Tab-separated table of N, CA and C in Angstrom:
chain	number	residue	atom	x	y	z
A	1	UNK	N	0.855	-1.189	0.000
A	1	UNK	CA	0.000	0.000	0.000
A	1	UNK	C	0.896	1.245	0.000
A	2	UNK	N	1.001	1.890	-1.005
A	2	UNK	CA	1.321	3.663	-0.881
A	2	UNK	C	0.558	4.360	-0.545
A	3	UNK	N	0.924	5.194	0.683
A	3	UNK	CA	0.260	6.207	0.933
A	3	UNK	C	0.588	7.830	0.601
A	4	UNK	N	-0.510	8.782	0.606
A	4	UNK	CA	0.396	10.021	0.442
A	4	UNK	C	-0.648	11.140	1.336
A	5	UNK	N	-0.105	11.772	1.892
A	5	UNK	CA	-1.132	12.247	3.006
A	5	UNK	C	-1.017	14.201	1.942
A	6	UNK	N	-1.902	14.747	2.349
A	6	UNK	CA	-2.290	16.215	1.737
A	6	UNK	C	-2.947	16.736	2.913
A	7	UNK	N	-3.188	18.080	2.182
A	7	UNK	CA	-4.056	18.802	2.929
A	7	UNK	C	-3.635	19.526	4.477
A	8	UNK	N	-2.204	19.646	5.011
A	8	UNK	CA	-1.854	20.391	5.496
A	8	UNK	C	-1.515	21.934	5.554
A	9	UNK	N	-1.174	22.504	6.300
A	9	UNK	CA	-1.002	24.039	6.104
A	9	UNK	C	-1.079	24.811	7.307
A	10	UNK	N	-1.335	26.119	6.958
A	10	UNK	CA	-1.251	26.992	8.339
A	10	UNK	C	-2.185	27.591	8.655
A	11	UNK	N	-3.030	27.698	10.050
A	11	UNK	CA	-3.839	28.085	10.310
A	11	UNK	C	-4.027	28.541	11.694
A	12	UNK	N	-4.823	29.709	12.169
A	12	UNK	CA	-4.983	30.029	13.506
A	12	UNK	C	-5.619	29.389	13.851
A	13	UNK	N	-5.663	29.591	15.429
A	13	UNK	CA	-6.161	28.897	17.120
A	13	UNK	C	-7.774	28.721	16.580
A	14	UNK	N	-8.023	27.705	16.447
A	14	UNK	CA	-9.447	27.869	16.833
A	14	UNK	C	-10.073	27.495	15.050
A	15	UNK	N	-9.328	27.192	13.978
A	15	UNK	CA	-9.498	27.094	12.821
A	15	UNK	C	-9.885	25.970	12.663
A	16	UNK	N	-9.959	25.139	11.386
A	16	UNK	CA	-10.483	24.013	11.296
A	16	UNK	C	-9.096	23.748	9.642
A	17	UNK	N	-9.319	22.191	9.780
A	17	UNK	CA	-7.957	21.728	8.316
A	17	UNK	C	-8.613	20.428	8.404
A	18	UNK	N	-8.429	20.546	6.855
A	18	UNK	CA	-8.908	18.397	6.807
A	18	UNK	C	-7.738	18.002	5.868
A	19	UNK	N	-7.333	16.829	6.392
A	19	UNK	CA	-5.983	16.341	5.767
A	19	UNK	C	-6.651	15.002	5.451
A	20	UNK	N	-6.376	14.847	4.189
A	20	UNK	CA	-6.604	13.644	3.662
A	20	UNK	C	-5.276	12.623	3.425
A	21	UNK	N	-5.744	11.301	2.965
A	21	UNK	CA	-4.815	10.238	2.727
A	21	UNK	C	-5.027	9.298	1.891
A	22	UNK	N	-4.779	9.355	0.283
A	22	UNK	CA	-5.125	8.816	-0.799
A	22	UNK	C	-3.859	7.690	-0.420
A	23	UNK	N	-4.468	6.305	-0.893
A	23	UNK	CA	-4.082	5.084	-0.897
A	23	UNK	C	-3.926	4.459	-2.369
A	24	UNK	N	-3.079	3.794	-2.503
A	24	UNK	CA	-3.136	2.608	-4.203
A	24	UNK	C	-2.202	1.511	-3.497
A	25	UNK	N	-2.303	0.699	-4.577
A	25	UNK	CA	-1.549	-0.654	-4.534
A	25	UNK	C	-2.534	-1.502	-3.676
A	26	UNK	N	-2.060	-2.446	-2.415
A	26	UNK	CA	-3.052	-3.452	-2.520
A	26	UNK	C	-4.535	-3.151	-1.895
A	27	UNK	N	-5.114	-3.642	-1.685
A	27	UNK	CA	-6.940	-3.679	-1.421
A	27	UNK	C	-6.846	-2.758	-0.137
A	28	UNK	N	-7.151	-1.480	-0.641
A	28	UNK	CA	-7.493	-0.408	0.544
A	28	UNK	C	-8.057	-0.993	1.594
A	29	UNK	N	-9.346	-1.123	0.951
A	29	UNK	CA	-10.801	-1.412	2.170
A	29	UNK	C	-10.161	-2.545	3.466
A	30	UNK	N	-9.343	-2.997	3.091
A	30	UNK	CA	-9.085	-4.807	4.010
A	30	UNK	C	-8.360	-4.020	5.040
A	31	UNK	N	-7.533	-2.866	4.732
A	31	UNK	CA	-6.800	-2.208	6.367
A	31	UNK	C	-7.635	-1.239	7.003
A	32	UNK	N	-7.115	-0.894	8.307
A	32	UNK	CA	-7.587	-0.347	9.442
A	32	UNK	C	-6.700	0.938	8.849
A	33	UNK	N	-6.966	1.987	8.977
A	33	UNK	CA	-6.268	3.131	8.978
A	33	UNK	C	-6.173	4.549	9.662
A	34	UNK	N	-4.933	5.201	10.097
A	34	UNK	CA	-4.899	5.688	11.297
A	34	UNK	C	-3.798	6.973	11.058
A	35	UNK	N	-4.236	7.853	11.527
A	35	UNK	CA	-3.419	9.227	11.562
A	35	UNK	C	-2.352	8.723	12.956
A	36	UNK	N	-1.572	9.519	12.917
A	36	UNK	CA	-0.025	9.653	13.397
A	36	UNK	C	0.689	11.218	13.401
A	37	UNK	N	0.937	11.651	14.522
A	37	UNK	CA	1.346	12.971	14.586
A	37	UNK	C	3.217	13.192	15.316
A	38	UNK	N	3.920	14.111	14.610
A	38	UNK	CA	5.151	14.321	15.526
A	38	UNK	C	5.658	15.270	15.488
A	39	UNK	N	6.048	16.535	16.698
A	39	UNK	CA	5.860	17.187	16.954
A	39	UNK	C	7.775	17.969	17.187
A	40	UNK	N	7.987	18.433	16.706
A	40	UNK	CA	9.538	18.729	16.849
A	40	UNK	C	10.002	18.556	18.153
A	41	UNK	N	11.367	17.290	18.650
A	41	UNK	CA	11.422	17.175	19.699
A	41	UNK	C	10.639	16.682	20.666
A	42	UNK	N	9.641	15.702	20.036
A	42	UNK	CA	8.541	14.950	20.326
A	42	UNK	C	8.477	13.628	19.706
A	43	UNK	N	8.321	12.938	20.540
A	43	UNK	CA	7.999	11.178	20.072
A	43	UNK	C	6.796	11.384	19.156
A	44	UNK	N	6.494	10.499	18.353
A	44	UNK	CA	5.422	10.206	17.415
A	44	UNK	C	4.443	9.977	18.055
A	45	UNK	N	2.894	10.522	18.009
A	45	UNK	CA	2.006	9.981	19.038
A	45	UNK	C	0.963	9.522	17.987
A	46	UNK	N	0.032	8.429	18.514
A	46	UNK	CA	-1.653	8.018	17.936
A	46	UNK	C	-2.111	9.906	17.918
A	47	UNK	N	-3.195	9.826	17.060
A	47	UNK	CA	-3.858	10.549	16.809
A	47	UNK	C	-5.474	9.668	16.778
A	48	UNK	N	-5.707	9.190	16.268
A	48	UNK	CA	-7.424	9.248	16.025
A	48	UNK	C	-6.910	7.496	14.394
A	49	UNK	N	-7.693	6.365	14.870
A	49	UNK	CA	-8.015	5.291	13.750
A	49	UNK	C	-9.396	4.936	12.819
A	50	UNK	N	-9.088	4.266	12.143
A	50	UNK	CA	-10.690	3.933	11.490
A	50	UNK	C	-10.568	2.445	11.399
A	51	UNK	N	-11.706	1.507	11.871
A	51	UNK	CA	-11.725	-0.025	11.242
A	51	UNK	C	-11.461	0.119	9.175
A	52	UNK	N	-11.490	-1.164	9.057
A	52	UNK	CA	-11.313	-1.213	7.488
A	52	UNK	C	-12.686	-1.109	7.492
A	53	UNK	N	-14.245	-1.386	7.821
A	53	UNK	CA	-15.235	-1.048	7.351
A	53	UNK	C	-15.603	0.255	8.034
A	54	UNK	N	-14.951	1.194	8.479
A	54	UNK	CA	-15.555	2.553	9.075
A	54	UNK	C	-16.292	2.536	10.233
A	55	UNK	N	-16.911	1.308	10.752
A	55	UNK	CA	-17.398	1.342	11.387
A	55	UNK	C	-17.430	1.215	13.077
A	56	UNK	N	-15.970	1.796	13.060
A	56	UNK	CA	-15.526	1.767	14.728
A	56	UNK	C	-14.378	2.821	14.536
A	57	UNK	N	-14.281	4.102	15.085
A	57	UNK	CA	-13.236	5.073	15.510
A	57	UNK	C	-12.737	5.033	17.024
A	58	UNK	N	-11.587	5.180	16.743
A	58	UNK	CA	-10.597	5.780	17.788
A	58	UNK	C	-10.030	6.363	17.971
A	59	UNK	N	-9.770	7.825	18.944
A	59	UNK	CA	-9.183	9.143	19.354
A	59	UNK	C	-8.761	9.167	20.517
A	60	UNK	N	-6.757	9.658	20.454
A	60	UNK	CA	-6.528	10.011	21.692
A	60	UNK	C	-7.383	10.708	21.810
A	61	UNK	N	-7.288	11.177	23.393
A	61	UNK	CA	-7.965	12.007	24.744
A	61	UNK	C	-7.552	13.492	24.087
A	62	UNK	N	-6.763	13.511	23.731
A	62	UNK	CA	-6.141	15.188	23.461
A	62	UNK	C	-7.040	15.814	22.333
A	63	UNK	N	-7.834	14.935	21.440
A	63	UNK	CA	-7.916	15.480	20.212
A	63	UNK	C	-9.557	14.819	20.207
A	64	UNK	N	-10.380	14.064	21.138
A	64	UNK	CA	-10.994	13.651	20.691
A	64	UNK	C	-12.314	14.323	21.139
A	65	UNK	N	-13.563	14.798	20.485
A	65	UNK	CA	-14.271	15.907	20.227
A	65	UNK	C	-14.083	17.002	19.097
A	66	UNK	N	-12.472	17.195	18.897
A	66	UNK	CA	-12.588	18.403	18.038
A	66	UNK	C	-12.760	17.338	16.487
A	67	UNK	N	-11.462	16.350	16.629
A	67	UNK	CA	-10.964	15.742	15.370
A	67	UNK	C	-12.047	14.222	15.225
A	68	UNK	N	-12.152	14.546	13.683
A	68	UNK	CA	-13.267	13.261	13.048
A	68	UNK	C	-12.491	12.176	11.967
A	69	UNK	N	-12.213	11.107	12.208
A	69	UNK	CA	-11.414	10.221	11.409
A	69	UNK	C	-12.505	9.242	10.558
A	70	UNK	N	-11.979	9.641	9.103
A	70	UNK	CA	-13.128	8.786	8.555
A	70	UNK	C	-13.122	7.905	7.025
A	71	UNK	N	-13.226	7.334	6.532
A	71	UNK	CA	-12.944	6.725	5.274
A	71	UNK	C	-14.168	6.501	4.050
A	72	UNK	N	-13.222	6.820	2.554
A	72	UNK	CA	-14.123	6.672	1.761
A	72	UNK	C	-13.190	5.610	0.684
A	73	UNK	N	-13.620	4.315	0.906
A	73	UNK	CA	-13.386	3.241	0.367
A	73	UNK	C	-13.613	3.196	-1.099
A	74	UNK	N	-14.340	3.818	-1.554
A	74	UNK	CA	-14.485	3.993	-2.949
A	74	UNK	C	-13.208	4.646	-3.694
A	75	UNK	N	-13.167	5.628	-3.119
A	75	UNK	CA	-11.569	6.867	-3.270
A	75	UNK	C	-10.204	6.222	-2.646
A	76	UNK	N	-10.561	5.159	-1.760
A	76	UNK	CA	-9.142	4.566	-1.224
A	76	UNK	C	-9.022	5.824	-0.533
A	77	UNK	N	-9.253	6.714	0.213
A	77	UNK	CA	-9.002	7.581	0.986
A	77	UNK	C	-9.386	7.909	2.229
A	78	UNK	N	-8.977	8.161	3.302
A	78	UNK	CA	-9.008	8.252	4.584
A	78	UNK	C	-9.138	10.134	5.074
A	79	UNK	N	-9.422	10.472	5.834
A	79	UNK	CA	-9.772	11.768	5.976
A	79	UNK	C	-9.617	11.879	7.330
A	80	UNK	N	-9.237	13.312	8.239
A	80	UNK	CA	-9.231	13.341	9.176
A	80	UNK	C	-9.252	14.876	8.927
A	81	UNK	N	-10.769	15.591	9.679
A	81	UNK	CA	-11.382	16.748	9.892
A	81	UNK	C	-10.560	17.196	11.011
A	82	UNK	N	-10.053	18.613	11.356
A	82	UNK	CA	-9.845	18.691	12.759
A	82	UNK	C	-10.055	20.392	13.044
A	83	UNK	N	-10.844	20.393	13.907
A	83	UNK	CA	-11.528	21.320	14.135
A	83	UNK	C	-10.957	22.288	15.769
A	84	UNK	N	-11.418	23.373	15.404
A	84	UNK	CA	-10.764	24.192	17.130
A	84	UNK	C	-9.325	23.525	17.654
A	85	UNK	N	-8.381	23.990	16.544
A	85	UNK	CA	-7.369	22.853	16.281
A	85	UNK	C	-6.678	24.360	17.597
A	86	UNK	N	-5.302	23.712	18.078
A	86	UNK	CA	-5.097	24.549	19.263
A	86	UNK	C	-3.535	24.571	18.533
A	87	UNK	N	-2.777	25.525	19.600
A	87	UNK	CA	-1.236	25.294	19.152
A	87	UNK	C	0.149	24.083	19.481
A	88	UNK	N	-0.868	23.704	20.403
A	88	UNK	CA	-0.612	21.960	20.438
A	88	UNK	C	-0.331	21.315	19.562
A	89	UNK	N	-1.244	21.414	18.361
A	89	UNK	CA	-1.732	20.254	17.906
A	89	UNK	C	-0.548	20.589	16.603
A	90	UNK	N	0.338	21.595	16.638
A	90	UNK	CA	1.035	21.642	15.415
A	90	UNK	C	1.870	20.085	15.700
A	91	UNK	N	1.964	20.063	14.370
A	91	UNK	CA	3.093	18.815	13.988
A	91	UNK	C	2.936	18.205	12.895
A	92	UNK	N	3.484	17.639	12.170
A	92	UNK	CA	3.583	16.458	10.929
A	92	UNK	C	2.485	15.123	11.037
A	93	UNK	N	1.872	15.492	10.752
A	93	UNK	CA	0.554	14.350	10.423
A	93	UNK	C	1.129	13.396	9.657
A	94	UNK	N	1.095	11.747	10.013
A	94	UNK	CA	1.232	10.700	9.212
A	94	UNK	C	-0.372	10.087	8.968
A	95	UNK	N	-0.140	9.645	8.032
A	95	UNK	CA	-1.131	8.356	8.124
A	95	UNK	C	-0.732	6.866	7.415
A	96	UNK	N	-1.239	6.019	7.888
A	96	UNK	CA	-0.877	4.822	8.106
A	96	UNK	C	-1.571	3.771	8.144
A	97	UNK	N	-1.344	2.555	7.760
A	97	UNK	CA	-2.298	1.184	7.648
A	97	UNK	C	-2.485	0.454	8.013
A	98	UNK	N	-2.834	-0.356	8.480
A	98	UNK	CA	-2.573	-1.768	9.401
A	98	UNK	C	-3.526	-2.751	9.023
A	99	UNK	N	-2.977	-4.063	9.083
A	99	UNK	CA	-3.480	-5.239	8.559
A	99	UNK	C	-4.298	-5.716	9.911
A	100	UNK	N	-5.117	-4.947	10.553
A	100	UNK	CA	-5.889	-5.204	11.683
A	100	UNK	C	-6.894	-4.555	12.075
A	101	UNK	N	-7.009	-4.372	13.571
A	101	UNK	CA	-8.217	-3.208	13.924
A	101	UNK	C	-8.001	-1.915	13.877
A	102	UNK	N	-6.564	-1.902	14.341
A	102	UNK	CA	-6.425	0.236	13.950
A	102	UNK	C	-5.596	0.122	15.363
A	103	UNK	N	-5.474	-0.809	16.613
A	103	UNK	CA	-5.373	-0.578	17.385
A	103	UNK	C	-4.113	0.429	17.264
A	104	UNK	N	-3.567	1.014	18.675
A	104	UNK	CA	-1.898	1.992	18.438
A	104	UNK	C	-1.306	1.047	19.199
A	105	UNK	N	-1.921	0.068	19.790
A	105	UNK	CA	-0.949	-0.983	20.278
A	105	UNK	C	0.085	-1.769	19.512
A	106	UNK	N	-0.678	-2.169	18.496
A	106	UNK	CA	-0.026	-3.243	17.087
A	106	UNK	C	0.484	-2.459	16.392
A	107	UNK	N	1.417	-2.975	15.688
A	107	UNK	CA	1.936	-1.908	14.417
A	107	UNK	C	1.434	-1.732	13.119
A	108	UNK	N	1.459	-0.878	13.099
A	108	UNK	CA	1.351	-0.318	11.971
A	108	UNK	C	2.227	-0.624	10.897
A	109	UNK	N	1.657	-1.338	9.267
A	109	UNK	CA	2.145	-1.255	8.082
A	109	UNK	C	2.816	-0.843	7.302
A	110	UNK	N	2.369	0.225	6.753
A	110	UNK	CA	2.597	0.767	5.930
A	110	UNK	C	2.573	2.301	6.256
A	111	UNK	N	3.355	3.139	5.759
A	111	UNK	CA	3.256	4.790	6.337
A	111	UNK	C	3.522	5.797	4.982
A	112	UNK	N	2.518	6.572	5.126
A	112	UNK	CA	2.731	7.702	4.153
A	112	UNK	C	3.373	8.564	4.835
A	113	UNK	N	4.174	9.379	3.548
A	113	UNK	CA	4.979	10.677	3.856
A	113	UNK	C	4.726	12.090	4.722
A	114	UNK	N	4.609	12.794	5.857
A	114	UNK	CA	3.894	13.380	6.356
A	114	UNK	C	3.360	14.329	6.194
A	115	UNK	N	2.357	15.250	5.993
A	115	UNK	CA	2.050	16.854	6.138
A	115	UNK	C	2.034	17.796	7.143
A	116	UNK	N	2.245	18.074	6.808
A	116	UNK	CA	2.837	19.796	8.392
A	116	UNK	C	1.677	20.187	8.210
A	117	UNK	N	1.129	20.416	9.289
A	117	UNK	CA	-0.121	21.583	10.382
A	117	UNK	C	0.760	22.289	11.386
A	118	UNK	N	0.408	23.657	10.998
A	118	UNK	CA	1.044	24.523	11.897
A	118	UNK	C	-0.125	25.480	12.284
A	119	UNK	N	-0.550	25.635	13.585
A	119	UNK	CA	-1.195	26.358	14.646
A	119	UNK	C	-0.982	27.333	15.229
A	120	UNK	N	-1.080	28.572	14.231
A	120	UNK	CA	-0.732	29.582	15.240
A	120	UNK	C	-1.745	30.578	16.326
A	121	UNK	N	-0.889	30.846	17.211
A	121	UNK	CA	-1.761	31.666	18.723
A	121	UNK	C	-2.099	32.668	18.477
């Protein structure tokens, strides 16, 4: 699976950004797929997963209310809305695949290249 993540950029406190994650190569729909964030001088953290049928999400605590993780299997693409985004939340967005539930326990597959969100105060 190649991934390629978009839709980053710069925006003030309190703005909203949707970063998408177009997929090819093998059978989208069969993985779990999951945003990934890292933050300069910061370990890589979970962000927010999707089952391979959409039908179960998961969000760290930090992000979960503002940010919506979601998939359109038709497009091979994964989406993640994030809303009343804070200056926290700057960092390099990954997204990523997994031949499972999405958990952040298990590893993760496959990884697209990242996009920068930057949050300013």
């Amino acid at each position: 699976v190649q991934l390629q993540a978009s839709g980053g950029g710069l925006v003030q406190a309190g703005g909203s950004l949707r970063l998408s994650c177009a997929a090819s190569g093998r059978t989208f729909s069969k993985y779990a797929m999951g945003w990934f964030r890292q933050a300069p001088g910061k370990e890589r953290e979970f962000v927010a997963a999707v089952t391979w049928t959409g039908s179960s999400t998961y969000y760290a605590d930090s992000v979960k209310g503002r940010f919506t993780i979601s998939r359109d299997n038709a497009k091979n693409t994964v989406y993640l809305q994030m809303n009343s985004l804070k200056p926290e939340d700057t960092a390099i967005y990954f997204c990523a695949a997994q031949n499972g539930a999405g958990s952040p326990s298990y590893a993760y597959d496959y990884w697209g290249q990242g996009t920068q969100v930057t949050v300013s105060s």
